[in-house]
GROMACS .gro file of C-alpha atoms in nm:
model
  506
    1MET     CA    1   1.554   0.897   0.785
    2ASN     CA    2   1.523   0.597   0.555
    3VAL     CA    3   1.157   0.486   0.554
    4GLN     CA    4   1.225   0.170   0.355
    5SER     CA    5   1.274  -0.036   0.668
    6VAL     CA    6   0.901  -0.003   0.749
    7LEU     CA    7   0.818  -0.142   0.404
    8LYS     CA    8   0.983  -0.476   0.479
    9SER     CA    9   0.817  -0.746   0.683
   10LYS     CA   10   0.968  -0.828   1.020
   11PHE     CA   11   0.851  -1.188   0.975
   12GLN     CA   12   0.918  -1.465   0.727
   13PHE     CA   13   0.582  -1.597   0.610
   14GLU     CA   14   0.551  -1.949   0.473
   15ILE     CA   15   0.264  -2.176   0.376
   16ASN     CA   16   0.255  -2.520   0.533
   17THR     CA   17  -0.045  -2.733   0.450
   18LYS     CA   18   0.087  -3.084   0.512
   19ILE     CA   19   0.352  -3.137   0.777
   20ALA     CA   20   0.398  -2.883   1.053
   21PRO     CA   21   0.754  -2.764   1.102
   22LYS     CA   22   0.932  -2.800   1.430
   23ALA     CA   23   0.732  -2.519   1.586
   24GLN     CA   24   0.811  -2.342   1.910
   25ALA     CA   25   0.467  -2.187   1.944
   26PHE     CA   26   0.118  -2.267   1.822
   27VAL     CA   27  -0.170  -2.036   1.739
   28TYR     CA   28  -0.515  -2.170   1.651
   29LEU     CA   29  -0.769  -1.950   1.476
   30LEU     CA   30  -1.117  -2.099   1.514
   31GLY     CA   31  -1.315  -1.927   1.243
   32ASP     CA   32  -1.659  -1.947   1.089
   33VAL     CA   33  -1.793  -2.272   1.231
   34SER     CA   34  -2.094  -2.378   1.430
   35GLU     CA   35  -2.081  -2.372   1.808
   36SER     CA   36  -2.081  -2.753   1.824
   37ARG     CA   37  -1.791  -2.777   1.576
   38ARG     CA   38  -1.597  -2.513   1.768
   39LYS     CA   39  -1.632  -2.712   2.090
   40ILE     CA   40  -1.503  -3.026   1.918
   41ASP     CA   41  -1.202  -2.844   1.771
   42PHE     CA   42  -1.131  -2.675   2.103
   43LYS     CA   43  -1.134  -3.008   2.286
   44LYS     CA   44  -0.899  -3.168   2.032
   45ILE     CA   45  -0.648  -2.885   2.061
   46ILE     CA   46  -0.643  -2.909   2.440
   47GLU     CA   47  -0.596  -3.287   2.431
   48GLN     CA   48  -0.315  -3.257   2.174
   49HIS     CA   49  -0.108  -2.996   2.359
   50ALA     CA   50  -0.195  -2.981   2.728
   51PHE     CA   51  -0.039  -3.178   3.010
   52SER     CA   52  -0.281  -3.423   3.166
   53GLN     CA   53  -0.318  -3.214   3.481
   54GLN     CA   54  -0.418  -2.910   3.271
   55ILE     CA   55  -0.687  -3.068   3.054
   56ALA     CA   56  -0.992  -3.047   3.282
   57GLN     CA   57  -0.936  -2.682   3.377
   58LEU     CA   58  -0.858  -2.569   3.021
   59GLN     CA   59  -1.157  -2.746   2.869
   60GLY     CA   60  -1.380  -2.568   3.119
   61SER     CA   61  -1.262  -2.226   3.004
   62ASP     CA   62  -1.503  -1.995   2.820
   63LYS     CA   63  -1.238  -1.736   2.722
   64ARG     CA   64  -1.232  -1.621   2.358
   65VAL     CA   65  -0.853  -1.601   2.385
   66LEU     CA   66  -0.697  -1.887   2.576
   67HIS     CA   67  -0.324  -1.917   2.642
   68PHE     CA   68  -0.131  -2.196   2.810
   69VAL     CA   69   0.209  -2.360   2.792
   70GLY     CA   70   0.172  -2.724   2.706
   71GLN     CA   71   0.387  -3.025   2.617
   72SER     CA   72   0.513  -2.873   2.290
   73GLY     CA   73   0.540  -2.510   2.398
   74PRO     CA   74   0.311  -2.208   2.426
   75VAL     CA   75  -0.035  -2.233   2.271
   76TRP     CA   76  -0.292  -1.964   2.194
   77ILE     CA   77  -0.650  -2.036   2.088
   78LEU     CA   78  -0.852  -1.750   1.936
   79GLN     CA   79  -1.220  -1.818   1.886
   80ASN     CA   80  -1.447  -1.620   1.659
   81ALA     CA   81  -1.783  -1.552   1.818
   82GLU     CA   82  -2.086  -1.329   1.792
   83ASN     CA   83  -1.981  -0.977   1.880
   84LYS     CA   84  -2.186  -0.740   2.090
   85LYS     CA   85  -2.431  -0.516   1.907
   86TYR     CA   86  -2.432  -0.151   2.003
   87GLY     CA   87  -2.705  -0.015   1.778
   88HIS     CA   88  -2.621   0.284   1.558
   89ALA     CA   89  -2.713   0.071   1.254
   90GLY     CA   90  -2.415  -0.152   1.335
   91LEU     CA   91  -2.167   0.121   1.243
   92LEU     CA   92  -1.984   0.093   1.577
   93ASP     CA   93  -1.999  -0.287   1.606
   94GLU     CA   94  -1.667  -0.471   1.609
   95THR     CA   95  -1.608  -0.698   1.310
   96ALA     CA   96  -1.426  -1.030   1.311
   97TYR     CA   97  -1.155  -0.858   1.105
   98ALA     CA   98  -1.096  -0.591   1.369
   99TRP     CA   99  -1.107  -0.837   1.658
  100PHE     CA  100  -0.860  -1.086   1.506
  101ARG     CA  101  -0.627  -0.809   1.388
  102ASP     CA  102  -0.596  -0.668   1.738
  103GLN     CA  103  -0.589  -1.000   1.922
  104VAL     CA  104  -0.323  -1.150   1.694
  105GLY     CA  105  -0.129  -0.824   1.718
  106THR     CA  106  -0.109  -0.854   2.095
  107LEU     CA  107   0.056  -1.195   2.058
  108VAL     CA  108   0.375  -1.051   1.905
  109SER     CA  109   0.514  -0.933   2.237
  110GLN     CA  110   0.427  -1.272   2.386
  111PHE     CA  111   0.621  -1.450   2.111
  112LYS     CA  112   0.924  -1.246   2.219
  113THR     CA  113   0.866  -1.337   2.583
  114HIS     CA  114   0.868  -1.706   2.494
  115ALA     CA  115   1.163  -1.658   2.252
  116ALA     CA  116   0.953  -1.828   1.983
  117GLU     CA  117   1.111  -1.804   1.639
  118ASN     CA  118   0.897  -2.065   1.463
  119ILE     CA  119   0.525  -2.010   1.506
  120ILE     CA  120   0.257  -2.209   1.328
  121PHE     CA  121  -0.087  -2.062   1.274
  122ASN     CA  122  -0.346  -2.338   1.236
  123CYS     CA  123  -0.646  -2.179   1.069
  124LEU     CA  124  -0.956  -2.390   1.121
  125GLU     CA  125  -1.231  -2.279   0.883
  126ALA     CA  126  -1.095  -1.925   0.898
  127SER     CA  127  -1.226  -1.684   0.637
  128SER     CA  128  -1.004  -1.469   0.416
  129ASP     CA  129  -1.095  -1.173   0.639
  130ILE     CA  130  -0.967  -1.352   0.949
  131LEU     CA  131  -0.644  -1.454   0.778
  132ARG     CA  132  -0.596  -1.105   0.637
  133ALA     CA  133  -0.657  -0.960   0.983
  134SER     CA  134  -0.399  -1.195   1.135
  135ILE     CA  135  -0.127  -1.108   0.885
  136ILE     CA  136  -0.192  -0.733   0.912
  137GLY     CA  137  -0.212  -0.756   1.291
  138LEU     CA  138   0.125  -0.932   1.311
  139GLU     CA  139   0.287  -0.676   1.085
  140LEU     CA  140   0.143  -0.371   1.259
  141ALA     CA  141   0.246  -0.502   1.599
  142SER     CA  142   0.604  -0.555   1.482
  143TYR     CA  143   0.661  -0.180   1.438
  144ASN     CA  144   0.900  -0.007   1.675
  145PHE     CA  145   1.022   0.342   1.593
  146LEU     CA  146   1.364   0.298   1.753
  147ASN     CA  147   1.440  -0.010   1.544
  148THR     CA  148   1.337   0.156   1.218
  149TYR     CA  149   1.505   0.485   1.298
  150SER     CA  150   1.840   0.320   1.365
  151ASP     CA  151   1.800   0.086   1.066
  152THR     CA  152   1.851  -0.218   1.287
  153LEU     CA  153   1.590  -0.490   1.274
  154PRO     CA  154   1.523  -0.773   1.519
  155LYS     CA  155   1.587  -1.126   1.407
  156ASN     CA  156   1.307  -1.246   1.183
  157SER     CA  157   1.063  -1.499   1.319
  158LYS     CA  158   0.910  -1.751   1.086
  159ILE     CA  159   0.533  -1.764   1.063
  160TYR     CA  160   0.384  -2.078   0.911
  161PHE     CA  161   0.022  -2.084   0.803
  162SER     CA  162  -0.170  -2.408   0.783
  163LEU     CA  163  -0.525  -2.377   0.651
  164SER     CA  164  -0.787  -2.639   0.723
  165SER     CA  165  -1.101  -2.529   0.544
  166LYS     CA  166  -1.378  -2.653   0.322
  167LYS     CA  167  -1.426  -2.301   0.188
  168LYS     CA  168  -1.311  -2.253  -0.170
  169ASN     CA  169  -1.370  -1.879  -0.202
  170PHE     CA  170  -1.003  -1.787  -0.174
  171LYS     CA  171  -0.658  -1.939  -0.196
  172LEU     CA  172  -0.409  -1.905   0.086
  173ASP     CA  173  -0.080  -1.851  -0.095
  174LEU     CA  174   0.213  -1.613  -0.093
  175LYS     CA  175   0.030  -1.378  -0.330
  176PHE     CA  176  -0.251  -1.341  -0.077
  177ILE     CA  177   0.003  -1.285   0.202
  178ASN     CA  178   0.185  -1.020   0.000
  179GLN     CA  179  -0.142  -0.837  -0.069
  180CYS     CA  180  -0.205  -0.824   0.304
  181LEU     CA  181   0.149  -0.704   0.370
  182THR     CA  182   0.108  -0.422   0.118
  183GLU     CA  183  -0.192  -0.300   0.316
  184ALA     CA  184   0.001  -0.324   0.640
  185HIS     CA  185   0.301  -0.143   0.496
  186ALA     CA  186   0.081   0.143   0.376
  187VAL     CA  187  -0.030   0.188   0.738
  188GLN     CA  188   0.327   0.150   0.866
  189LEU     CA  189   0.446   0.419   0.627
  190ALA     CA  190   0.186   0.665   0.753
  191ARG     CA  191   0.267   0.578   1.116
  192HIS     CA  192   0.640   0.621   1.067
  193LEU     CA  193   0.614   0.954   0.887
  194VAL     CA  194   0.407   1.093   1.174
  195ASN     CA  195   0.663   0.963   1.426
  196LEU     CA  196   0.961   1.125   1.254
  197PRO     CA  197   1.096   1.427   1.443
  198PRO     CA  198   1.036   1.772   1.294
  199ASN     CA  199   1.408   1.834   1.257
  200ASP     CA  200   1.405   1.549   1.003
  201ILE     CA  201   1.067   1.583   0.832
  202ASN     CA  202   0.985   1.906   0.649
  203PRO     CA  203   0.835   1.988   0.308
  204GLN     CA  204   1.164   1.920   0.129
  205SER     CA  205   1.242   1.588   0.300
  206PHE     CA  206   0.878   1.480   0.260
  207GLU     CA  207   0.919   1.538  -0.114
  208ASP     CA  208   1.244   1.339  -0.116
  209ILE     CA  209   1.072   1.042   0.051
  210ALA     CA  210   0.787   1.042  -0.200
  211LYS     CA  211   1.018   1.072  -0.501
  212LYS     CA  212   1.313   0.856  -0.402
  213GLN     CA  213   1.226   0.600  -0.136
  214LEU     CA  214   0.895   0.437  -0.224
  215SER     CA  215   0.996   0.256  -0.544
  216PHE     CA  216   0.683   0.365  -0.725
  217PRO     CA  217   0.618   0.169  -1.047
  218LYS     CA  218   0.578   0.328  -1.391
  219THR     CA  219   0.205   0.369  -1.328
  220VAL     CA  220   0.293   0.662  -1.099
  221THR     CA  221   0.423   1.010  -1.174
  222VAL     CA  222   0.520   1.256  -0.901
  223GLU     CA  223   0.472   1.624  -0.983
  224VAL     CA  224   0.611   1.892  -0.751
  225TRP     CA  225   0.490   2.250  -0.733
  226ASP     CA  226   0.755   2.452  -0.547
  227HIS     CA  227   0.692   2.793  -0.393
  228LYS     CA  228   0.751   2.969  -0.726
  229LYS     CA  229   0.489   2.751  -0.895
  230LEU     CA  230   0.251   2.806  -0.604
  231ALA     CA  231   0.290   3.181  -0.653
  232ALA     CA  232   0.232   3.152  -1.027
  233GLU     CA  233  -0.089   2.956  -0.953
  234ASN     CA  234  -0.213   3.221  -0.704
  235MET     CA  235  -0.200   2.971  -0.417
  236ASN     CA  236  -0.159   3.254  -0.172
  237LEU     CA  237  -0.325   3.080   0.124
  238HIS     CA  238  -0.079   2.792   0.096
  239LEU     CA  239   0.216   3.031   0.063
  240ALA     CA  240   0.102   3.239   0.361
  241VAL     CA  241   0.121   2.942   0.596
  242GLY     CA  242   0.483   2.866   0.506
  243LYS     CA  243   0.613   3.224   0.508
  244GLY     CA  244   0.779   3.192   0.848
  245SER     CA  245   0.978   2.877   0.768
  246ASP     CA  246   1.325   2.836   0.619
  247THR     CA  247   1.183   2.545   0.417
  248PRO     CA  248   0.939   2.678   0.156
  249PRO     CA  249   0.599   2.513   0.112
  250ARG     CA  250   0.517   2.291  -0.182
  251MET     CA  251   0.245   2.072  -0.326
  252LEU     CA  252   0.299   1.716  -0.446
  253ARG     CA  253   0.064   1.550  -0.689
  254ILE     CA  254   0.111   1.175  -0.711
  255LYS     CA  255  -0.074   1.066  -1.022
  256TYR     CA  256  -0.163   0.696  -1.041
  257ARG     CA  257  -0.302   0.549  -1.360
  258PRO     CA  258  -0.346   0.169  -1.365
  259LYS     CA  259  -0.193  -0.046  -1.637
  260LYS     CA  260  -0.537  -0.147  -1.755
  261LYS     CA  261  -0.729   0.158  -1.867
  262SER     CA  262  -1.038   0.231  -1.658
  263SER     CA  263  -1.354   0.402  -1.778
  264LYS     CA  264  -1.413   0.548  -1.431
  265LYS     CA  265  -1.314   0.897  -1.326
  266PRO     CA  266  -1.025   0.939  -1.083
  267ILE     CA  267  -1.060   0.965  -0.708
  268ALA     CA  268  -0.869   1.258  -0.558
  269PHE     CA  269  -0.726   1.257  -0.206
  270VAL     CA  270  -0.588   1.573  -0.046
  271GLY     CA  271  -0.375   1.548   0.269
  272LYS     CA  272  -0.287   1.822   0.514
  273GLY     CA  273   0.089   1.820   0.552
  274ILE     CA  274   0.189   2.074   0.816
  275THR     CA  275   0.521   1.918   0.911
  276PHE     CA  276   0.529   2.117   1.235
  277ASP     CA  277   0.272   2.358   1.370
  278THR     CA  278   0.379   2.622   1.621
  279GLY     CA  279   0.044   2.795   1.572
  280GLY     CA  280   0.223   3.085   1.402
  281LEU     CA  281   0.197   3.426   1.567
  282ASP     CA  282  -0.112   3.297   1.750
  283ILE     CA  283   0.135   3.062   1.908
  284LYS     CA  284   0.023   2.748   2.088
  285PRO     CA  285   0.093   2.693   2.457
  286SER     CA  286   0.381   2.455   2.518
  287SER     CA  287   0.145   2.168   2.607
  288GLY     CA  288  -0.041   2.218   2.279
  289MET     CA  289   0.279   2.209   2.077
  290ARG     CA  290   0.420   1.883   2.210
  291LEU     CA  291   0.266   1.658   1.944
  292MET     CA  292   0.254   1.902   1.656
  293LYS     CA  293   0.495   1.693   1.452
  294LYS     CA  294   0.181   1.487   1.385
  295ASP     CA  295   0.008   1.774   1.206
  296MET     CA  296   0.111   1.620   0.876
  297GLY     CA  297  -0.084   1.302   0.956
  298GLY     CA  298  -0.330   1.365   0.674
  299ALA     CA  299  -0.053   1.389   0.413
  300ALA     CA  300   0.114   1.082   0.567
  301ALA     CA  301  -0.211   0.886   0.528
  302VAL     CA  302  -0.254   1.003   0.168
  303LEU     CA  303   0.102   0.901   0.083
  304GLY     CA  304   0.031   0.561   0.243
  305LEU     CA  305  -0.277   0.527   0.021
  306ALA     CA  306  -0.070   0.616  -0.286
  307TYR     CA  307   0.181   0.346  -0.189
  308TRP     CA  308  -0.097   0.089  -0.152
  309ALA     CA  309  -0.270   0.178  -0.480
  310ALA     CA  310   0.051   0.165  -0.681
  311HIS     CA  311   0.191  -0.153  -0.527
  312SER     CA  312  -0.138  -0.344  -0.528
  313ASP     CA  313  -0.221  -0.256  -0.892
  314TYR     CA  314  -0.544  -0.086  -0.791
  315GLU     CA  315  -0.787  -0.086  -1.081
  316ARG     CA  316  -0.903   0.274  -1.076
  317PRO     CA  317  -0.712   0.600  -1.145
  318CYS     CA  318  -0.634   0.811  -0.840
  319ASP     CA  319  -0.462   1.139  -0.762
  320PHE     CA  320  -0.295   1.195  -0.428
  321TYR     CA  321  -0.223   1.557  -0.334
  322LEU     CA  322   0.005   1.652  -0.045
  323ALA     CA  323  -0.031   2.009   0.084
  324LEU     CA  324   0.306   2.061   0.254
  325ALA     CA  325   0.419   2.353   0.469
  326GLU     CA  326   0.571   2.433   0.808
  327ASN     CA  327   0.385   2.683   1.024
  328SER     CA  328   0.673   2.862   1.194
  329VAL     CA  329   0.733   3.201   1.352
  330ASP     CA  330   0.957   3.479   1.225
  331ALA     CA  331   0.928   3.835   1.093
  332ASN     CA  332   0.776   3.707   0.768
  333SER     CA  333   0.498   3.504   0.930
  334MET     CA  334   0.139   3.577   0.834
  335ARG     CA  335  -0.046   3.794   1.084
  336PRO     CA  336  -0.401   3.806   1.217
  337SER     CA  337  -0.597   4.048   0.994
  338ASP     CA  338  -0.377   3.980   0.689
  339LEU     CA  339  -0.577   3.939   0.367
  340TYR     CA  340  -0.492   3.677   0.103
  341ARG     CA  341  -0.672   3.588  -0.216
  342SER     CA  342  -0.710   3.214  -0.264
  343ARG     CA  343  -0.657   3.026  -0.588
  344ALA     CA  344  -1.035   2.985  -0.609
  345GLY     CA  345  -1.074   3.364  -0.601
  346TYR     CA  346  -1.207   3.415  -0.249
  347LEU     CA  347  -1.051   3.691  -0.040
  348VAL     CA  348  -0.977   3.543   0.304
  349GLU     CA  349  -0.900   3.733   0.623
  350ILE     CA  350  -0.664   3.561   0.865
  351ASP     CA  351  -0.849   3.553   1.194
  352ASN     CA  352  -0.619   3.298   1.359
  353THR     CA  353  -0.278   3.187   1.233
  354ASP     CA  354  -0.331   2.854   1.411
  355ALA     CA  355  -0.617   2.774   1.172
  356GLU     CA  356  -0.360   2.708   0.903
  357GLY     CA  357  -0.446   2.356   0.787
  358ARG     CA  358  -0.765   2.466   0.614
  359LEU     CA  359  -0.564   2.729   0.425
  360VAL     CA  360  -0.323   2.486   0.260
  361LEU     CA  361  -0.606   2.241   0.195
  362ALA     CA  362  -0.823   2.508   0.034
  363ASP     CA  363  -0.573   2.600  -0.236
  364VAL     CA  364  -0.475   2.239  -0.308
  365MET     CA  365  -0.838   2.125  -0.318
  366ASP     CA  366  -0.895   2.391  -0.581
  367VAL     CA  367  -0.620   2.233  -0.792
  368ALA     CA  368  -0.780   1.890  -0.751
  369VAL     CA  369  -1.139   1.987  -0.832
  370LYS     CA  370  -1.046   2.191  -1.140
  371GLN     CA  371  -0.873   1.909  -1.328
  372LYS     CA  372  -1.025   1.859  -1.672
  373GLY     CA  373  -1.096   1.575  -1.914
  374ASN     CA  374  -0.979   1.233  -1.804
  375ASP     CA  375  -0.826   1.385  -1.490
  376GLU     CA  376  -1.152   1.534  -1.359
  377PRO     CA  377  -1.226   1.359  -1.027
  378GLU     CA  378  -1.554   1.197  -0.931
  379PHE     CA  379  -1.478   1.219  -0.559
  380VAL     CA  380  -1.255   1.450  -0.356
  381ILE     CA  381  -1.159   1.329  -0.008
  382ASP     CA  382  -0.949   1.548   0.220
  383ILE     CA  383  -0.779   1.404   0.526
  384ALA     CA  384  -0.652   1.632   0.800
  385THR     CA  385  -0.561   1.663   1.165
  386LEU     CA  386  -0.771   1.975   1.151
  387THR     CA  387  -0.930   2.054   1.487
  388GLY     CA  388  -0.904   1.970   1.854
  389ALA     CA  389  -1.279   2.018   1.867
  390ILE     CA  390  -1.344   1.688   1.689
  391LYS     CA  391  -1.140   1.499   1.947
  392VAL     CA  392  -1.347   1.660   2.223
  393ALA     CA  393  -1.663   1.539   2.048
  394LEU     CA  394  -1.561   1.190   1.935
  395GLY     CA  395  -1.242   1.098   2.117
  396ALA     CA  396  -0.915   0.990   1.958
  397ASP     CA  397  -1.032   0.671   1.786
  398VAL     CA  398  -1.331   0.793   1.585
  399ALA     CA  399  -1.274   1.026   1.290
  400GLY     CA  400  -1.516   1.308   1.221
  401LEU     CA  401  -1.676   1.272   0.879
  402PHE     CA  402  -1.822   1.571   0.697
  403THR     CA  403  -1.963   1.532   0.347
  404ASN     CA  404  -2.205   1.685   0.100
  405ASP     CA  405  -2.323   1.346  -0.029
  406ASP     CA  406  -2.540   1.100   0.168
  407THR     CA  407  -2.439   0.796  -0.039
  408LEU     CA  408  -2.070   0.873   0.008
  409ALA     CA  409  -2.128   0.918   0.381
  410ASN     CA  410  -2.286   0.573   0.410
  411GLN     CA  411  -2.004   0.414   0.210
  412LEU     CA  412  -1.730   0.573   0.419
  413GLN     CA  413  -1.897   0.487   0.749
  414THR     CA  414  -1.944   0.126   0.638
  415ALA     CA  415  -1.579   0.106   0.530
  416GLY     CA  416  -1.474   0.242   0.869
  417GLN     CA  417  -1.678  -0.017   1.055
  418LYS     CA  418  -1.550  -0.307   0.843
  419SER     CA  419  -1.188  -0.206   0.890
  420GLY     CA  420  -1.214  -0.144   1.263
  421GLU     CA  421  -1.130   0.222   1.205
  422PRO     CA  422  -1.462   0.399   1.265
  423ASN     CA  423  -1.573   0.742   1.156
  424TRP     CA  424  -1.892   0.925   1.243
  425ARG     CA  425  -2.087   1.167   1.028
  426MET     CA  426  -2.107   1.521   1.162
  427PRO     CA  427  -2.348   1.792   1.044
  428LEU     CA  428  -2.262   2.074   0.807
  429VAL     CA  429  -2.477   2.334   0.981
  430GLN     CA  430  -2.478   2.605   0.716
  431LYS     CA  431  -2.585   2.892   0.941
  432TYR     CA  432  -2.266   2.844   1.145
  433PHE     CA  433  -2.072   2.980   0.849
  434GLY     CA  434  -2.202   3.324   0.948
  435SER     CA  435  -1.959   3.326   1.240
  436MET     CA  436  -1.676   3.362   0.986
  437THR     CA  437  -1.821   3.677   0.833
  438SER     CA  438  -1.562   3.949   0.768
  439ASN     CA  439  -1.603   4.322   0.706
  440PHE     CA  440  -1.284   4.322   0.499
  441ALA     CA  441  -1.295   3.996   0.301
  442ASP     CA  442  -1.533   3.733   0.169
  443PHE     CA  443  -1.488   3.545   0.496
  444LYS     CA  444  -1.239   3.471   0.774
  445ASN     CA  445  -1.043   3.151   0.824
  446SER     CA  446  -1.185   3.075   1.170
  447ALA     CA  447  -1.450   3.169   1.422
  448ASP     CA  448  -1.473   3.203   1.798
  449GLY     CA  449  -1.702   2.991   2.009
  450PHE     CA  450  -1.840   2.641   1.980
  451GLY     CA  451  -1.863   2.408   1.681
  452GLY     CA  452  -1.504   2.453   1.570
  453ALA     CA  453  -1.490   2.126   1.375
  454ILE     CA  454  -1.807   2.223   1.187
  455THR     CA  455  -1.692   2.573   1.094
  456ALA     CA  456  -1.359   2.431   0.974
  457ALA     CA  457  -1.544   2.186   0.751
  458LEU     CA  458  -1.773   2.463   0.622
  459PHE     CA  459  -1.464   2.663   0.525
  460LEU     CA  460  -1.332   2.368   0.324
  461GLU     CA  461  -1.668   2.307   0.160
  462LYS     CA  462  -1.630   2.644  -0.015
  463PHE     CA  463  -1.340   2.492  -0.211
  464CYS     CA  464  -1.486   2.154  -0.317
  465GLY     CA  465  -1.611   2.287  -0.650
  466GLY     CA  466  -1.946   2.113  -0.619
  467LYS     CA  467  -1.782   1.769  -0.639
  468LYS     CA  468  -1.881   1.475  -0.423
  469TRP     CA  469  -1.664   1.569  -0.130
  470ALA     CA  470  -1.578   1.431   0.212
  471HIS     CA  471  -1.360   1.570   0.485
  472LEU     CA  472  -1.212   1.343   0.751
  473ASP     CA  473  -1.099   1.523   1.066
  474VAL     CA  474  -0.862   1.273   1.228
  475TYR     CA  475  -0.628   1.244   1.526
  476CYS     CA  476  -0.368   1.014   1.363
  477TRP     CA  477  -0.212   0.929   1.698
  478ASN     CA  478  -0.229   0.647   1.949
  479ASP     CA  479  -0.172   0.783   2.301
  480LYS     CA  480  -0.103   0.436   2.440
  481ASN     CA  481  -0.042   0.083   2.316
  482THR     CA  482  -0.369  -0.077   2.207
  483GLY     CA  483  -0.441  -0.392   2.008
  484ALA     CA  484  -0.220  -0.435   1.704
  485LEU     CA  485  -0.079  -0.085   1.756
  486SER     CA  486   0.165  -0.206   2.017
  487PHE     CA  487   0.383   0.103   1.979
  488ALA     CA  488   0.227   0.431   2.095
  489GLY     CA  489   0.258   0.716   1.846
  490GLY     CA  490   0.141   0.755   1.488
  491SER     CA  491  -0.163   0.534   1.427
  492GLY     CA  492  -0.193   0.535   1.047
  493GLN     CA  493  -0.554   0.657   1.072
  494PRO     CA  494  -0.749   0.645   0.834
  495VAL     CA  495  -0.546   0.436   0.587
  496GLN     CA  496  -0.724   0.107   0.653
  497SER     CA  497  -1.073   0.251   0.618
  498MET     CA  498  -0.983   0.434   0.297
  499ILE     CA  499  -0.837   0.114   0.149
  500GLU     CA  500  -1.160  -0.063   0.239
  501TRP     CA  501  -1.360   0.211   0.065
  502LEU     CA  502  -1.134   0.211  -0.242
  503LYS     CA  503  -1.183  -0.163  -0.282
  504SER     CA  504  -1.557  -0.101  -0.310
  505LYS     CA  505  -1.511   0.160  -0.586
  506THR     CA  506  -1.343  -0.049  -0.858
   0.00000   0.00000   0.00000
């Protein structure tokens, strides 16, 4: 269960700005240029590589992605162009970053088909976003669970980048490439953790990964609250969820403080880490339990963010909380109608044992929002595979965003659009909270009827302590191969969008 293999690039990246190596494949990225310049570049590429009998047909093509096998080997031409506009204030429009990431990602399998081990990327007036997208797309597409799980890696291909640009706003060097790879590896880490089988990943092994395998620098401390500490802190909701498991629940706090002291308050992330969810005594049907190893996708994403912040020397302090438990079934399992007092002081009636994610999040959010002094957070963001209702509303690719702050909502939606990992703001309809009224407690943990994603978010809002808070209800899973995610399974959602947002908060 070594996760370190996903933190190593499957490619060898080199910079080549003068003489192209003896390449076996050629990729051209036609970036931010005028239409007339693009046509000139396109024509030159065709004339350089194509056989004479191919030239007329290829030059007549209007495809944004053109592939052919020419005199020197396979060639791919990717052309940036104006994307379609879909309204919604542009929040669902595809960016050049998202398009190039996914298109370049799809090339990886084609490189294997052509047995190409030396590939040169000729970047013609490509922006830093396009180059970043290409590197991340290559890396994401190289992931295969079977290779990482058996600790055997395919032979490395060499990727050479040649930049032809008059733009001076960034430098294409190995430092830039490594920054891109750190982003990609944060996503890979989250994907791989979700893909691990539940007989390998549990609260204890999750802790071991965070403490022993991620090579965190000295800017990071990892604090573990075991079940005894949870009891001492009155985290009875969290404890209740894990009562039926042989592996006790725990909370991890990964505290990141940058080398250079920042005057800004920390940002706190809280991830739901149910390492397997049977549903408890309100047990799921077999079809609903098939993918429940992914119910720790929120914690996986938060750990990926912690990895990125620490290894990219992020400029702002952050705290990353992992709410870990396994929702199993035995004689000790929590029951419907049980009453538990939360760390925040609310008495909660268990209405449904399968509404367990909000319980672990509630107690851990209370820890996050009640930090004092220099540790008091400005923002609290929780990430969770919380409800099936949100997938019914928005599908698998769009995260549900709930927040008590309009400015934060706009920032997170913009970050989602830029990163090609969209989220959509959903309403916190306060009167719906009435459906969780209890005769025996302050409120119940779930409600019957419609609006399940909203009532779940309203439950969590009770524990945000009045902070600027956002809740992302995510799927964290790719049901089929798409774009750069060429391996179906854990998707790494919403690591890329949260990195994009964090970059805007320094």
